[in-house]
């Protein structure tokens, strides 16, 4: 027999009720998955922060200060300061292509790779070449690359640096005009066999140097204005004034960068290591 009008209405009521329940169940699943993903990102961010140096090693007469700010919860910027022989330290700064978890994973792999090559710390060019050979198969497989700069800071020999497609070193203070950033090779992951040249610089008393990622020079304010390398050089020179130590110079630079950005969100990771030859 055909359904009566009352039975049809009852069926419509049941169908509407079930549809609401199905939508609610899907929304609950999505909220649960979002919470799980958010928690996993929080854990990843905590792990990434734990890989950064908790305390920078002493390297007199040089004083060091550093900062790392991620645009997302986890990012591809990375720095390390590793004690070496005879009071020297190896400074590492890198920027993995992209953002988020994939970039953070390769940053962690790079950290482990460099730390495993302790015998090459005093030859940063050779160290970069060896690290590139190790990482090339994995990076090329996923079409990613890493820009990196290494600085071997030796109280006796000065600064020995090498670059894999990374931002040039900035210098200011006494004798800064004599220092050159040096030539840069291909980023890690572009060619399997790449030679990286080394540059030796002398950081005189009172002078300072800055290792940084492009998140600083490519920062934009709310009006879309680009900071640029020239303006960054000016801010760095102001920050590293003789009256400021390395830590206060770092804070001055952070304040000026935030002041320039204003209400604009951070669109790229910003990382730097500041070196100052304190008298």
Short mmCIF file of C-alpha atoms in Angstrom, two decimals:
data_model
loop_
_atom_site.label_atom_id
_atom_site.label_comp_id
_atom_site.label_asym_id
_atom_site.label_seq_id
_atom_site.Cartn_x
_atom_site.Cartn_y
_atom_site.Cartn_z
CA UNK A 1 0.00 0.00 0.00
CA UNK A 2 1.27 3.54 -0.64
CA UNK A 3 2.54 5.54 2.33
CA UNK A 4 0.08 7.81 3.95
CA UNK A 5 0.82 11.53 4.27
CA UNK A 6 1.58 11.05 7.98
CA UNK A 7 4.02 8.24 7.22
CA UNK A 8 5.77 10.35 4.54
CA UNK A 9 6.11 13.23 6.98
CA UNK A 10 7.54 10.83 9.59
CA UNK A 11 10.09 9.52 7.07
CA UNK A 12 11.12 13.09 6.17
CA UNK A 13 11.60 13.82 9.88
CA UNK A 14 13.81 10.75 10.31
CA UNK A 15 15.84 11.60 7.19
CA UNK A 16 16.40 15.18 8.36
CA UNK A 17 17.42 13.94 11.79
CA UNK A 18 19.90 11.40 10.35
CA UNK A 19 21.36 14.03 7.99
CA UNK A 20 21.98 16.36 10.93
CA UNK A 21 23.62 13.53 12.89
CA UNK A 22 25.87 12.63 9.94
CA UNK A 23 26.97 16.26 9.48
CA UNK A 24 27.62 16.60 13.22
CA UNK A 25 29.68 13.40 13.21
CA UNK A 26 31.77 14.67 10.29
CA UNK A 27 32.31 18.03 11.99
CA UNK A 28 33.37 16.26 15.18
CA UNK A 29 35.86 14.13 13.23
CA UNK A 30 37.25 17.24 11.52
CA UNK A 31 37.57 19.09 14.84
CA UNK A 32 39.30 16.09 16.39
CA UNK A 33 41.70 15.81 13.43
CA UNK A 34 42.40 19.56 13.62
CA UNK A 35 43.19 19.33 17.33
CA UNK A 36 45.49 16.35 16.72
CA UNK A 37 47.27 18.18 13.88
CA UNK A 38 47.60 21.34 15.99
CA UNK A 39 49.07 19.33 18.86
CA UNK A 40 51.49 17.57 16.52
CA UNK A 41 52.64 20.97 15.19
CA UNK A 42 53.09 22.21 18.76
CA UNK A 43 55.26 19.18 19.52
CA UNK A 44 57.23 19.71 16.29
CA UNK A 45 57.79 23.36 17.23
CA UNK A 46 58.99 22.33 20.70
CA UNK A 47 61.39 19.80 19.18
CA UNK A 48 62.68 22.38 16.70
CA UNK A 49 63.27 24.90 19.50
CA UNK A 50 65.10 22.26 21.50
CA UNK A 51 67.54 21.79 18.60
CA UNK A 52 68.63 25.43 18.79
CA UNK A 53 71.52 26.20 21.15
CA UNK A 54 70.23 26.70 24.69
CA UNK A 55 73.29 28.78 25.46
CA UNK A 56 75.87 30.20 23.08
CA UNK A 57 79.44 29.07 23.82
CA UNK A 58 82.07 31.65 24.76
CA UNK A 59 84.65 32.60 22.15
CA UNK A 60 86.60 35.56 23.52
CA UNK A 61 87.30 38.19 22.34
CA UNK A 62 84.17 37.62 20.24
CA UNK A 63 80.69 37.89 21.76
CA UNK A 64 77.70 36.20 20.14
CA UNK A 65 73.95 36.80 20.15
CA UNK A 66 71.24 35.07 18.12
CA UNK A 67 67.54 35.11 17.29
CA UNK A 68 65.17 32.80 15.40
CA UNK A 69 61.53 33.69 14.68
CA UNK A 70 59.31 31.40 12.59
CA UNK A 71 56.51 32.71 10.40
CA UNK A 72 54.58 29.48 11.07
CA UNK A 73 54.67 27.15 14.06
CA UNK A 74 57.60 25.34 12.49
CA UNK A 75 59.93 26.72 9.86
CA UNK A 76 62.91 26.07 7.63
CA UNK A 77 65.35 28.54 9.18
CA UNK A 78 68.05 27.06 11.34
CA UNK A 79 71.20 28.14 13.14
CA UNK A 80 73.77 26.44 15.30
CA UNK A 81 76.86 27.44 17.25
CA UNK A 82 79.17 24.49 17.85
CA UNK A 83 82.30 24.57 20.04
CA UNK A 84 85.43 23.53 18.15
CA UNK A 85 89.08 23.02 19.04
CA UNK A 86 91.32 25.63 20.69
CA UNK A 87 88.48 27.91 21.75
CA UNK A 88 87.05 28.32 18.24
CA UNK A 89 83.39 27.91 17.29
CA UNK A 90 81.57 26.96 14.10
CA UNK A 91 78.60 29.18 13.26
CA UNK A 92 75.94 27.72 11.01
CA UNK A 93 72.93 29.47 9.51
CA UNK A 94 70.64 27.93 6.91
CA UNK A 95 67.33 28.39 5.16
CA UNK A 96 65.49 25.35 3.79
CA UNK A 97 63.27 26.00 0.78
CA UNK A 98 59.66 26.36 1.85
CA UNK A 99 58.09 26.39 5.29
CA UNK A 100 56.35 24.06 7.68
CA UNK A 101 57.14 20.48 8.64
CA UNK A 102 59.05 19.36 5.48
CA UNK A 103 61.45 22.31 5.79
CA UNK A 104 61.85 21.72 9.53
CA UNK A 105 62.71 18.05 8.93
CA UNK A 106 65.52 18.92 6.51
CA UNK A 107 66.79 21.59 8.90
CA UNK A 108 67.12 18.89 11.57
CA UNK A 109 68.88 16.56 9.11
CA UNK A 110 71.32 19.35 8.16
CA UNK A 111 72.10 20.00 11.83
CA UNK A 112 72.91 16.33 12.41
CA UNK A 113 74.99 16.11 9.23
CA UNK A 114 77.15 19.13 10.07
CA UNK A 115 77.68 18.07 13.68
CA UNK A 116 78.87 14.66 12.46
CA UNK A 117 81.67 16.30 10.43
CA UNK A 118 83.63 17.73 13.36
CA UNK A 119 86.96 17.02 11.68
CA UNK A 120 86.07 19.54 8.91
CA UNK A 121 84.97 22.45 11.12
CA UNK A 122 88.13 24.46 10.37
CA UNK A 123 87.53 24.03 6.59
CA UNK A 124 83.96 25.29 6.11
CA UNK A 125 84.21 25.10 2.32
CA UNK A 126 85.11 21.41 2.38
CA UNK A 127 82.47 20.83 5.06
CA UNK A 128 79.75 22.31 2.84
CA UNK A 129 80.91 20.18 -0.09
CA UNK A 130 80.76 17.02 2.00
CA UNK A 131 77.36 17.91 3.46
CA UNK A 132 76.05 18.55 -0.06
CA UNK A 133 77.15 15.10 -1.23
CA UNK A 134 75.40 13.51 1.75
CA UNK A 135 72.14 15.46 1.41
CA UNK A 136 71.91 15.70 -2.40
CA UNK A 137 70.07 12.37 -2.99
CA UNK A 138 67.33 13.19 -0.47
CA UNK A 139 66.96 16.86 -1.43
CA UNK A 140 66.88 16.21 -5.18
CA UNK A 141 64.31 13.44 -4.73
CA UNK A 142 61.78 15.94 -3.37
CA UNK A 143 62.97 18.97 -5.43
CA UNK A 144 64.13 20.95 -2.41
CA UNK A 145 67.32 22.83 -1.62
CA UNK A 146 69.02 24.53 1.32
CA UNK A 147 71.00 27.75 1.40
CA UNK A 148 73.62 27.78 4.14
CA UNK A 149 76.57 29.76 5.42
CA UNK A 150 79.31 28.49 7.73
CA UNK A 151 81.70 30.68 9.68
CA UNK A 152 84.63 29.20 11.58
CA UNK A 153 85.37 31.80 14.22
CA UNK A 154 88.91 31.43 15.55
CA UNK A 155 90.38 33.88 18.09
CA UNK A 156 93.78 33.42 16.40
CA UNK A 157 93.02 32.92 12.69
CA UNK A 158 89.97 35.20 12.47
CA UNK A 159 86.86 34.32 10.45
CA UNK A 160 86.87 31.64 7.78
CA UNK A 161 83.55 31.46 5.93
CA UNK A 162 81.93 29.61 3.05
CA UNK A 163 78.48 30.02 1.50
CA UNK A 164 76.05 27.73 -0.31
CA UNK A 165 73.81 30.27 -2.04
CA UNK A 166 73.13 32.11 1.22
CA UNK A 167 72.82 35.81 2.08
CA UNK A 168 76.20 37.60 2.24
CA UNK A 169 77.83 38.46 5.55
CA UNK A 170 77.32 42.03 6.71
CA UNK A 171 80.18 43.91 8.39
CA UNK A 172 80.32 47.19 10.28
CA UNK A 173 82.79 49.01 12.49
CA UNK A 174 86.56 49.37 12.34
CA UNK A 175 88.05 47.89 9.17
CA UNK A 176 84.67 46.76 7.83
CA UNK A 177 85.47 48.14 4.36
CA UNK A 178 88.36 45.66 4.06
CA UNK A 179 86.12 42.64 4.55
CA UNK A 180 84.36 41.04 1.61
CA UNK A 181 81.44 38.60 1.84
CA UNK A 182 83.18 36.18 -0.52
CA UNK A 183 81.82 34.16 -3.42
CA UNK A 184 78.83 31.89 -2.95
CA UNK A 185 78.36 28.43 -4.46
CA UNK A 186 75.17 26.61 -5.36
CA UNK A 187 72.66 25.87 -2.59
CA UNK A 188 72.83 22.37 -1.14
CA UNK A 189 70.84 19.90 -3.25
CA UNK A 190 71.33 21.57 -6.65
CA UNK A 191 74.43 19.72 -7.91
CA UNK A 192 75.88 16.52 -6.50
CA UNK A 193 79.50 17.67 -6.72
CA UNK A 194 80.01 21.32 -5.89
CA UNK A 195 83.16 23.04 -4.65
CA UNK A 196 82.73 25.83 -2.14
CA UNK A 197 85.35 28.56 -1.80
CA UNK A 198 86.48 29.88 1.57
CA UNK A 199 86.98 33.52 2.52
CA UNK A 200 89.14 34.75 5.38
CA UNK A 201 88.11 37.95 7.15
CA UNK A 202 89.55 39.84 10.08
CA UNK A 203 87.10 41.23 12.61
CA UNK A 204 88.93 44.10 14.31
CA UNK A 205 88.27 45.25 17.87
CA UNK A 206 84.91 47.00 18.01
CA UNK A 207 83.75 45.61 14.66
CA UNK A 208 80.75 43.35 14.14
CA UNK A 209 79.42 40.86 11.60
CA UNK A 210 75.94 39.53 10.90
CA UNK A 211 74.84 36.15 9.54
CA UNK A 212 71.17 36.28 8.57
CA UNK A 213 68.44 34.70 6.46
CA UNK A 214 66.49 36.49 3.73
CA UNK A 215 63.51 36.89 6.03
CA UNK A 216 65.26 40.00 7.38
CA UNK A 217 66.14 41.75 4.12
CA UNK A 218 62.84 40.72 2.46
CA UNK A 219 60.62 41.84 5.34
CA UNK A 220 57.71 44.08 4.31
CA UNK A 221 55.64 46.57 6.24
CA UNK A 222 51.86 47.07 6.11
CA UNK A 223 52.28 49.26 3.00
CA UNK A 224 54.15 46.52 1.15
CA UNK A 225 57.50 48.34 1.35
CA UNK A 226 60.54 46.04 1.23
CA UNK A 227 63.23 46.52 3.87
CA UNK A 228 66.08 45.57 1.53
CA UNK A 229 69.72 44.79 2.18
CA UNK A 230 70.83 48.44 2.21
CA UNK A 231 68.36 49.37 4.96
CA UNK A 232 69.26 46.21 6.88
CA UNK A 233 72.93 47.25 6.72
CA UNK A 234 72.00 50.64 8.19
CA UNK A 235 69.97 49.07 11.01
CA UNK A 236 72.80 46.66 11.76
CA UNK A 237 75.34 49.50 11.91
CA UNK A 238 73.11 51.35 14.37
CA UNK A 239 72.57 48.21 16.43
CA UNK A 240 76.29 47.37 16.66
CA UNK A 241 77.31 50.82 17.91
CA UNK A 242 80.37 50.77 20.21
CA UNK A 243 78.25 51.50 23.29
CA UNK A 244 76.23 48.28 22.88
CA UNK A 245 77.32 44.75 23.66
CA UNK A 246 76.23 41.82 21.47
CA UNK A 247 73.06 41.07 23.42
CA UNK A 248 71.80 44.65 23.48
CA UNK A 249 72.72 45.02 19.80
CA UNK A 250 70.56 41.97 19.05
CA UNK A 251 67.61 43.45 20.93
CA UNK A 252 68.03 46.81 19.20
CA UNK A 253 67.96 45.10 15.80
CA UNK A 254 64.87 43.06 16.74
CA UNK A 255 63.08 46.21 17.91
CA UNK A 256 63.89 48.08 14.69
CA UNK A 257 62.74 45.16 12.54
CA UNK A 258 59.45 44.93 14.45
CA UNK A 259 59.06 48.71 14.20
CA UNK A 260 59.53 48.57 10.43
CA UNK A 261 57.05 45.71 10.01
CA UNK A 262 54.41 47.40 12.16
CA UNK A 263 51.05 45.62 11.94
CA UNK A 264 52.12 43.46 8.99
CA UNK A 265 52.38 39.74 9.82
CA UNK A 266 55.65 37.87 9.63
CA UNK A 267 55.63 36.27 6.17
CA UNK A 268 59.00 34.52 6.33
CA UNK A 269 61.22 33.11 9.05
CA UNK A 270 63.73 35.60 10.45
CA UNK A 271 67.01 34.27 11.86
CA UNK A 272 70.34 35.87 12.54
CA UNK A 273 73.58 35.43 14.48
CA UNK A 274 75.42 38.58 15.50
CA UNK A 275 79.18 38.58 16.16
CA UNK A 276 80.90 41.44 17.92
CA UNK A 277 84.57 41.82 18.69
CA UNK A 278 84.37 43.33 22.13
CA UNK A 279 87.39 45.14 23.56
#
